[in-house]
Structure formats: C-alpha cells, structure tokens
GROMACS .gro file of C-alpha atoms in nm:
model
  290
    1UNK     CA    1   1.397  -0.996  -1.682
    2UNK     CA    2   1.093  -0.801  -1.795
    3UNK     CA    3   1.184  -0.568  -2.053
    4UNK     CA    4   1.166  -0.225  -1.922
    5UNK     CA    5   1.021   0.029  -2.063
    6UNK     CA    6   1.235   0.323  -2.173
    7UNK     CA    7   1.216   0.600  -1.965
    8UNK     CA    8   1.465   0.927  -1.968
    9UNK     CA    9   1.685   0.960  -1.728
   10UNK     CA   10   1.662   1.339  -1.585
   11UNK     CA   11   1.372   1.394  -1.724
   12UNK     CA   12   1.170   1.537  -1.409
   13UNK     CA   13   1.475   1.789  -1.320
   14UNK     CA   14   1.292   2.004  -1.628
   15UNK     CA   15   0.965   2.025  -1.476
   16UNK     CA   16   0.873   2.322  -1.330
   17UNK     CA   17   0.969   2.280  -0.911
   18UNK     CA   18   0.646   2.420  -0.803
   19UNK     CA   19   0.456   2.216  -0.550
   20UNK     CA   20   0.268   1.927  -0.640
   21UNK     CA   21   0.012   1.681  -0.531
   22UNK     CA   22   0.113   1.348  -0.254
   23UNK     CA   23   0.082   1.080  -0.485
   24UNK     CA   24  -0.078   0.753  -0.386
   25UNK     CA   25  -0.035   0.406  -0.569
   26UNK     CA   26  -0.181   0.073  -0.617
   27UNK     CA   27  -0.271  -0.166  -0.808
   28UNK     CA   28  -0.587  -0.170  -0.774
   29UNK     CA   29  -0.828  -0.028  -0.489
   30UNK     CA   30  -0.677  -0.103  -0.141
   31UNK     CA   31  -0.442   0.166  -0.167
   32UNK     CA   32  -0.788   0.377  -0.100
   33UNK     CA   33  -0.788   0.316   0.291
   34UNK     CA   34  -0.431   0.442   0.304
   35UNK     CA   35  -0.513   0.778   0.149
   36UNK     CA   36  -0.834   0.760   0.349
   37UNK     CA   37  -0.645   0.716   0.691
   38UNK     CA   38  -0.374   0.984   0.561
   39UNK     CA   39  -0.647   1.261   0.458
   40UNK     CA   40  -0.820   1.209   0.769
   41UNK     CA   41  -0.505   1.343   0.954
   42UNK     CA   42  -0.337   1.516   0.705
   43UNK     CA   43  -0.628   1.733   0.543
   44UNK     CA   44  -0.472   2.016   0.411
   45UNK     CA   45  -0.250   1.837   0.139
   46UNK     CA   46  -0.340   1.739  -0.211
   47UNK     CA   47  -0.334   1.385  -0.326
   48UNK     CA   48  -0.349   1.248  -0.622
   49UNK     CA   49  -0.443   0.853  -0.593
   50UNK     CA   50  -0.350   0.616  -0.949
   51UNK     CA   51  -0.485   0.253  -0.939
   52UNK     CA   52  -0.311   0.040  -1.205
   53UNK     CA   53  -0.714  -0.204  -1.201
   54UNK     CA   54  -0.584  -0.313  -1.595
   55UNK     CA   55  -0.339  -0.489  -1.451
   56UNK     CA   56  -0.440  -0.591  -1.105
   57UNK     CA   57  -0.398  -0.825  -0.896
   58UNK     CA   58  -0.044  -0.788  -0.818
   59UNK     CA   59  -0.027  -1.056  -0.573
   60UNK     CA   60   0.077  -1.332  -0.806
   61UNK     CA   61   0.272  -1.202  -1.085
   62UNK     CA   62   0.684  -1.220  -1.001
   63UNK     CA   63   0.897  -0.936  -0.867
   64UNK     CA   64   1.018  -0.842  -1.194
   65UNK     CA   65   0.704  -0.795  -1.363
   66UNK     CA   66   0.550  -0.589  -1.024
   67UNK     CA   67   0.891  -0.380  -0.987
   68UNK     CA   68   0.824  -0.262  -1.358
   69UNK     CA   69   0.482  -0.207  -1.339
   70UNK     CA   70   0.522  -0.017  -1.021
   71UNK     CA   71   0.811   0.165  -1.178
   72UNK     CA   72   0.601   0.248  -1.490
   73UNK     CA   73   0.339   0.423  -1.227
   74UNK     CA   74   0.604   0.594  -1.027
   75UNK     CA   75   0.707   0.769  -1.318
   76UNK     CA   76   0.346   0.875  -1.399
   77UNK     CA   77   0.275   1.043  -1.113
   78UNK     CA   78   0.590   1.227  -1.077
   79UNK     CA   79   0.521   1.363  -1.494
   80UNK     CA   80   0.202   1.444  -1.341
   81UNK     CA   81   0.382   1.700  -1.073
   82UNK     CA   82   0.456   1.471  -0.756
   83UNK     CA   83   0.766   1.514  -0.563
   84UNK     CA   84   0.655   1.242  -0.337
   85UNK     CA   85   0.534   0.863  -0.369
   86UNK     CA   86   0.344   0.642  -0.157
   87UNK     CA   87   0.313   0.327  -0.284
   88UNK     CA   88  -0.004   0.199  -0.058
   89UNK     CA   89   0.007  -0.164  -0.178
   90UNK     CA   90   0.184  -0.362   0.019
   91UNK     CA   91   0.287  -0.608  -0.300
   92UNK     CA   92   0.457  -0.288  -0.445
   93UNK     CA   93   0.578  -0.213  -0.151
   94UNK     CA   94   0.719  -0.573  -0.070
   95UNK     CA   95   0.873  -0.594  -0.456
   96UNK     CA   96   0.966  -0.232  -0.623
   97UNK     CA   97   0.996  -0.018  -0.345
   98UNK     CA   98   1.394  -0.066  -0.320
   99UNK     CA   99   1.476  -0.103  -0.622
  100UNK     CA  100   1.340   0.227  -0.758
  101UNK     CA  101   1.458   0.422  -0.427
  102UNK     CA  102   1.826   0.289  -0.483
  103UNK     CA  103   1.833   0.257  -0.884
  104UNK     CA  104   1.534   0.441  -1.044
  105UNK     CA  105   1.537   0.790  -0.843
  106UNK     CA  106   1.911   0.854  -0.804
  107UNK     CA  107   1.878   0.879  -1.188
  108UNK     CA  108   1.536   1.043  -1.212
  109UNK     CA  109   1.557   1.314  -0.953
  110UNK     CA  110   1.742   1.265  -0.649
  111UNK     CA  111   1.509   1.562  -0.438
  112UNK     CA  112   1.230   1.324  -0.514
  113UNK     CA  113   1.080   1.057  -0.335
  114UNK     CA  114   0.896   0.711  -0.280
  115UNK     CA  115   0.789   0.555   0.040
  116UNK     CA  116   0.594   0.230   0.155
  117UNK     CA  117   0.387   0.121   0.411
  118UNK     CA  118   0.564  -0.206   0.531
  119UNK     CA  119   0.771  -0.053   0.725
  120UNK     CA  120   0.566   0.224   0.970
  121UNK     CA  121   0.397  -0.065   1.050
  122UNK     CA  122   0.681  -0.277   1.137
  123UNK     CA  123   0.790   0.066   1.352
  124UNK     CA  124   0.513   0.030   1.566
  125UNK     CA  125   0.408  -0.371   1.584
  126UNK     CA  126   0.672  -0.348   1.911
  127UNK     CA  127   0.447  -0.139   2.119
  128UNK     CA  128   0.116  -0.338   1.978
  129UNK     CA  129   0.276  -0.725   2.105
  130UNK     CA  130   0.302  -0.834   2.454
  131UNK     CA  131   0.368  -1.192   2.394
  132UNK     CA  132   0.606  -1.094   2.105
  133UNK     CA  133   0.438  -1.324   1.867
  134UNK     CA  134   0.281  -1.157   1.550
  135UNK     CA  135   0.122  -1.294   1.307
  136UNK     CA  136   0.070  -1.116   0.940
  137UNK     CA  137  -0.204  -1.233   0.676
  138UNK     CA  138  -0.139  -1.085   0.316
  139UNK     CA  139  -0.138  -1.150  -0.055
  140UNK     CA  140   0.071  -1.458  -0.125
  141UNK     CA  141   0.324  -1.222  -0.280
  142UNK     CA  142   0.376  -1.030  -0.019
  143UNK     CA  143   0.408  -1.359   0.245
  144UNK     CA  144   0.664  -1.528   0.025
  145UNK     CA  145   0.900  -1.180   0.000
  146UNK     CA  146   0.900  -1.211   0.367
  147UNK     CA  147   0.917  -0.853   0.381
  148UNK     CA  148   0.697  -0.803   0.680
  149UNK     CA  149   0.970  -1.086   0.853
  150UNK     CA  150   1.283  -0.874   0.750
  151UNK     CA  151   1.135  -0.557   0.855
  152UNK     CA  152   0.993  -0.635   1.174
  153UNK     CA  153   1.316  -0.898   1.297
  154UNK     CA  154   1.550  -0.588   1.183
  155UNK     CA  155   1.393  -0.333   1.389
  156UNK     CA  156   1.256  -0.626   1.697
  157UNK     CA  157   1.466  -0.916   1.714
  158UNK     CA  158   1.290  -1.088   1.979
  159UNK     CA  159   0.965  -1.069   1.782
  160UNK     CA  160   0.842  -1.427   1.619
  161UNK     CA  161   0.628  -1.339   1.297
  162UNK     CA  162   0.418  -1.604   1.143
  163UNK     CA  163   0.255  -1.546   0.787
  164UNK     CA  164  -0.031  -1.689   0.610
  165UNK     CA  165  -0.157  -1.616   0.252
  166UNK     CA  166  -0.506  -1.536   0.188
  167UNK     CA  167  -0.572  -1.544  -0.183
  168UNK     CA  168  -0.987  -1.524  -0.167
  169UNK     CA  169  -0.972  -1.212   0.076
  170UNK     CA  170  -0.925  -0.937  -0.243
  171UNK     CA  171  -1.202  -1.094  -0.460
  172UNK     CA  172  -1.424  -1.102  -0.181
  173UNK     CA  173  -1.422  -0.733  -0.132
  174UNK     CA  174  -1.361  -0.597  -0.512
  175UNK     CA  175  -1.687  -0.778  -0.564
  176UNK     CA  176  -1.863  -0.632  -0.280
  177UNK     CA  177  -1.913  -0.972  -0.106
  178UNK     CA  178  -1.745  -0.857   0.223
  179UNK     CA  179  -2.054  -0.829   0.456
  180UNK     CA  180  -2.200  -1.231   0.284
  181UNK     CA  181  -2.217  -1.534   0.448
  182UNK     CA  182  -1.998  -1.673   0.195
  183UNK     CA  183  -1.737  -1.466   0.317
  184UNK     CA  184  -1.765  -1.596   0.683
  185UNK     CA  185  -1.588  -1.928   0.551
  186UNK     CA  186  -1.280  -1.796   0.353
  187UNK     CA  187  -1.194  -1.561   0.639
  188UNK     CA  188  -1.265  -1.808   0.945
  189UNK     CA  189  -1.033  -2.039   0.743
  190UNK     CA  190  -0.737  -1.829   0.701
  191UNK     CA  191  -0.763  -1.708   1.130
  192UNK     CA  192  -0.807  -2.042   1.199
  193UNK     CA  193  -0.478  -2.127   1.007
  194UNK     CA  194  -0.283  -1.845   1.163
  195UNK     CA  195  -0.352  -1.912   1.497
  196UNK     CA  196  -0.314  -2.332   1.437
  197UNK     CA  197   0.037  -2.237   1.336
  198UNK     CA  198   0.116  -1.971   1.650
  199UNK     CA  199  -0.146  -1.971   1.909
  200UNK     CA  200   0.048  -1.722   2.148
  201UNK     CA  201   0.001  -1.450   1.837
  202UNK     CA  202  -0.141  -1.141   2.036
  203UNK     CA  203  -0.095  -0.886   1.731
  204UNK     CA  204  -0.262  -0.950   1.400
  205UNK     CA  205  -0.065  -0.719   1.097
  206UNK     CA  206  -0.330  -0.642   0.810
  207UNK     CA  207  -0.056  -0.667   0.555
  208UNK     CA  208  -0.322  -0.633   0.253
  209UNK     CA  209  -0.438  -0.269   0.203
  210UNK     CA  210  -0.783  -0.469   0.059
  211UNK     CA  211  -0.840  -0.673   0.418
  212UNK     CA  212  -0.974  -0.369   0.709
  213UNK     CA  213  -1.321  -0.374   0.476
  214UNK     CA  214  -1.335  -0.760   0.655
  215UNK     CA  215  -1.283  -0.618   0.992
  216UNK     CA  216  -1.586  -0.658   1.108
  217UNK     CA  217  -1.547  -1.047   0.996
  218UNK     CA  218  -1.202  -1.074   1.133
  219UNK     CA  219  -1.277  -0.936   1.446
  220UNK     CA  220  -1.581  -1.205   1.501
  221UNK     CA  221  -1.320  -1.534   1.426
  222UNK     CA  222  -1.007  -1.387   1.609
  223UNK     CA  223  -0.950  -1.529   1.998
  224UNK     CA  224  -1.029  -1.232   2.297
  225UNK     CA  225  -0.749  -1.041   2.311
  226UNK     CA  226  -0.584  -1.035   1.989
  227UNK     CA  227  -0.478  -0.727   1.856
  228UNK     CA  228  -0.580  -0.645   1.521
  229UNK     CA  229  -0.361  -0.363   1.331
  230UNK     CA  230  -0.488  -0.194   0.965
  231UNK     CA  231  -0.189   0.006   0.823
  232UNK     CA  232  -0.396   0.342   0.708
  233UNK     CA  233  -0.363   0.523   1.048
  234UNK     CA  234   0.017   0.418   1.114
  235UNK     CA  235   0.101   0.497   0.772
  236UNK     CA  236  -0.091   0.841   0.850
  237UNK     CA  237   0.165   0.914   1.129
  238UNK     CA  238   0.423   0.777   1.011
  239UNK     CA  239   0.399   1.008   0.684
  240UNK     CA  240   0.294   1.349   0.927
  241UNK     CA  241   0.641   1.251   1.098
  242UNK     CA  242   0.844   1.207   0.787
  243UNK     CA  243   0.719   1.545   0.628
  244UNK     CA  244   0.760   1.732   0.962
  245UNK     CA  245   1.129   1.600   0.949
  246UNK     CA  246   1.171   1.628   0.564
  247UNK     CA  247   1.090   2.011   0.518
  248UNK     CA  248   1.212   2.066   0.179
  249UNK     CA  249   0.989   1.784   0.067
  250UNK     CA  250   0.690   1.898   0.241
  251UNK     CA  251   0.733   2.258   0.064
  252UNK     CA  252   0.675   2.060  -0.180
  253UNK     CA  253   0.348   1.957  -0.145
  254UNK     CA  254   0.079   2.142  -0.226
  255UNK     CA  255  -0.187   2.251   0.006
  256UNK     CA  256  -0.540   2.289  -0.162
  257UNK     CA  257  -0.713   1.971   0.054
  258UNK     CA  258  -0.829   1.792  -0.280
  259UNK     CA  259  -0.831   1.452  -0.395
  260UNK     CA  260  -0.765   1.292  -0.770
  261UNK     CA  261  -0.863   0.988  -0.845
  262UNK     CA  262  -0.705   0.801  -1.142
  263UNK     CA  263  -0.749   0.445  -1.269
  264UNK     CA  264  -0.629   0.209  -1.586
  265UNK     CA  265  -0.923   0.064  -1.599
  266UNK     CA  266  -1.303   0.158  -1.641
  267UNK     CA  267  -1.390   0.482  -1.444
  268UNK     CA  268  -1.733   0.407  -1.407
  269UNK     CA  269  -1.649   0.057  -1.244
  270UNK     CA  270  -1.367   0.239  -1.018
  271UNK     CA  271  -1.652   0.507  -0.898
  272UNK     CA  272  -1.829   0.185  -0.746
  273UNK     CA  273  -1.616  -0.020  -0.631
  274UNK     CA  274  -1.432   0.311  -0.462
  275UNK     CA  275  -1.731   0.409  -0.238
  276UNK     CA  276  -1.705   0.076  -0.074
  277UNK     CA  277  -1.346   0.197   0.034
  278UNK     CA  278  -1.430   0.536   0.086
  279UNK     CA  279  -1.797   0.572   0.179
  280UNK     CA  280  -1.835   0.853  -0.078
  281UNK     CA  281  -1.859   0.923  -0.411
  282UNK     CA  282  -1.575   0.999  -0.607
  283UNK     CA  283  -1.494   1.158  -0.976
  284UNK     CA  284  -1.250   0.955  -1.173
  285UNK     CA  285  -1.022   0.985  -1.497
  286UNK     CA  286  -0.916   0.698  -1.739
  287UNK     CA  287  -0.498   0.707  -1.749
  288UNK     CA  288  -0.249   0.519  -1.951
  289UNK     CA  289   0.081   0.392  -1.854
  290UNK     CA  290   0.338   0.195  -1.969
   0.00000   0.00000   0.00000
C-alpha cells in the first residue's frame, strides 16, 4: 500500500461554511470537457478546475497509487473552499471515488461531497441502446476496473457491455495530433476491435474524458447507426439534478459564473494545451499537492 500522506482528520469542519467554488478534478486535461459541458448548462456557478499534469497519465499506475493521488487532490480543493467534488476523470473515478466517499469524507466532513462521472452515464446508456449491446473504449485502467461493467449490469441487467483499451488515444490529443492522418490509424484500429468483438454494439460509451476531441475521427470509422455518447452533457444533467435534489449542498455553491484553472505542472504548457479542450484562452496558476 502506498504510503498515505498525513492528512487531519476534521480539519475542513474549521473553515469558514461560506459558499465555495464546484470543484473539478483530473489528472490531467480531459476533465476540461466535463466542466465545459457543466458550465454550458450550469452558468451561474463557480468552478474551480485542478489538473494533477505532474503526475499524469493515470491510466496505468495501480489503484493504490491513483486512490492516493486522487485523495491528495480532493483534499486540495476542499482547503481551497469546495463543499463539492467532481472528479471528471474517469480513472479517478473508476479507482478513488469509493474509497474516499466511504472512508476519507466520513472523517473529513461528512456535509461534504465527491461525485464521478461513471455512473450518470451508466443512468442513461438504457435509453441510448436498442440492441442492448454497448460497447465502452477507455484508458486501460479504467477497462480492467470494469467499472463501466458493474455500473451499467447493476442498474440494466439485460445490457451486454464490451470494453476495449485505447492507450494511443490521450497522447494523440495532449499533443495536438487529433485532426492528423496519423491519428486516422490508432483510432480506426481500436473501432475496428470493438466492433470485431460485438458487432450488434449500437451505443458507443466515451469512457475517457480525453476521447470527444476524436469525434470527428470516431464518427468517420464507426458503422451507420451507432450511437456515440461523450459524458460532459450527461454529467451536466446529471449534476443540475443532484444539486436541485441536494439543497443544502447547492447553498453551498457559490454563484459568481467564474472559472479557475489550476495545474501541477507548467501553466504556460496547460494554457495551450487547454484551448484545444476549451476553444478559449484561459489564465492558469501553478499548485502543489501532496
């Protein structure tokens, strides 16, 4: 087991209870078309967005080393005045999200909260599949948790989900590579694969917060008819329903319709590479954590 680091217990129920920003995590710069999707229908809240880059990818690394990272980051953004989490990396959400709701916050601050994005999208797949066959392409961490399986056979029985790893499909768009023709082969390889293995897949699950920049890419490989699903504007809904359900917690968000960005990397490199995720320029701090 990772050695954790040391973190007080109670230590948020002294901050001051005024509202705070939503924040937003991930490890790197997916998580940015979540909070785009979310600001898009949810405007009016703040947000303050943390990319661990230092330490990114979290695809490969084990579940102990991505549930402590993830933890590490949690606590951040909750020093920093959030009373809710999302973690918009699927990885996160496949590895750490349990563990810190049922261990980490009931000794934090129980009136606090993280949420995922695996499952509003495995909420909705049953409404998006006529043939009941789905078929999910992801980091290979998040095919081997088989969290997209669980969630989707717990809430669908009578749903068949198929999963294939696509470990070139990140790189491709942190390097701005996403429109080449080199790109054309890595993605034609891994539809190819997905429908070799299920061919009566109708519904196509994004499970990579990186992959909708490759829509346009996806869309050109993928048989007529195939659904194709990117998590930001479920997530989007799925988070206006929560807070219009949860109204303590959404008291306790703050309403100023601004954005944060933060980053444990180079600033200047996350400006760049977050205006191919955003389509706009963006200012950006340097944070440590851990």
């Amino acid at each position: 087991m990772l050695h954790k680091a040391k973190i007080s217990i109670n230590s948020f129920r002294m901050l001051s209870s005024k509202p705070g920003p939503i924040g937003i995590f991930d490890s790197g710069y997916g998580g940015l078309t979540i909070l785009h999707g979310i600001r898009q229908l949810l405007p009016q809240y703040d947000y303050l967005y943390l990319g661990d880059n230092a330490r990114a990818p979290y695809g490969p690394r084990s579940f102990d080393v991505v549930y402590e990272f993830t933890r590490q980051a949690v606590h951040k953004l909750f020093e920093m005045g959030c009373h809710l989490i999302i973690l918009g990396c699927n990885t996160a959400s496949a590895k750490a999200l349990r563990t810190i709701q049922q261990h980490d916050l009931p000794q934090w601050d129980p009136e606090r909260r993280v949420l995922g994005i695996i499952r509003p999208t495995a909420e909705v797949i049953g409404d998006l599949t006529k043939s009941r066959h789905v078929g999910v392409l992801a980091t290979e961490g998040t095919i081997k948790s088989e969290s997209y399986n669980l969630e989707i056979q717990k809430l669908h029985p009578d749903i068949t989900v198929t999963g294939v790893a696509c470990p070139f499909w990140v790189p491709l768009v942190e390097y701005n590579e996403a429109d080449s023709p080199g790109a054309d082969y890595f993605v034609k390889k891994r539809i190819d694969e997905i429908m070799h293995k299920d061919p009566q897949i109708d519904a196509l699950i994004l499970g990579c917060t990186h992959y909708p920049i490759l829509m346009p890419k996806i869309k050109k490989y993928l048989p007529a008819g195939v659904h194709v699903i990117s998590q930001g504007q479920y997530v989007a809904k799925s988070l206006a329903d929560y807070l219009a359900r949860h109204q303590k917690i959404e008291q306790r968000c703050s309403k100023g319709a601004t954005a944060r960005y933060l980053t444990t990397e180079n600033p200047a490199k996350f400006k760049e590479s977050a205006q191919i995720f955003l389509n706009e320029a963006v200012e950006v701090d340097n944070i440590t954590i851990g």
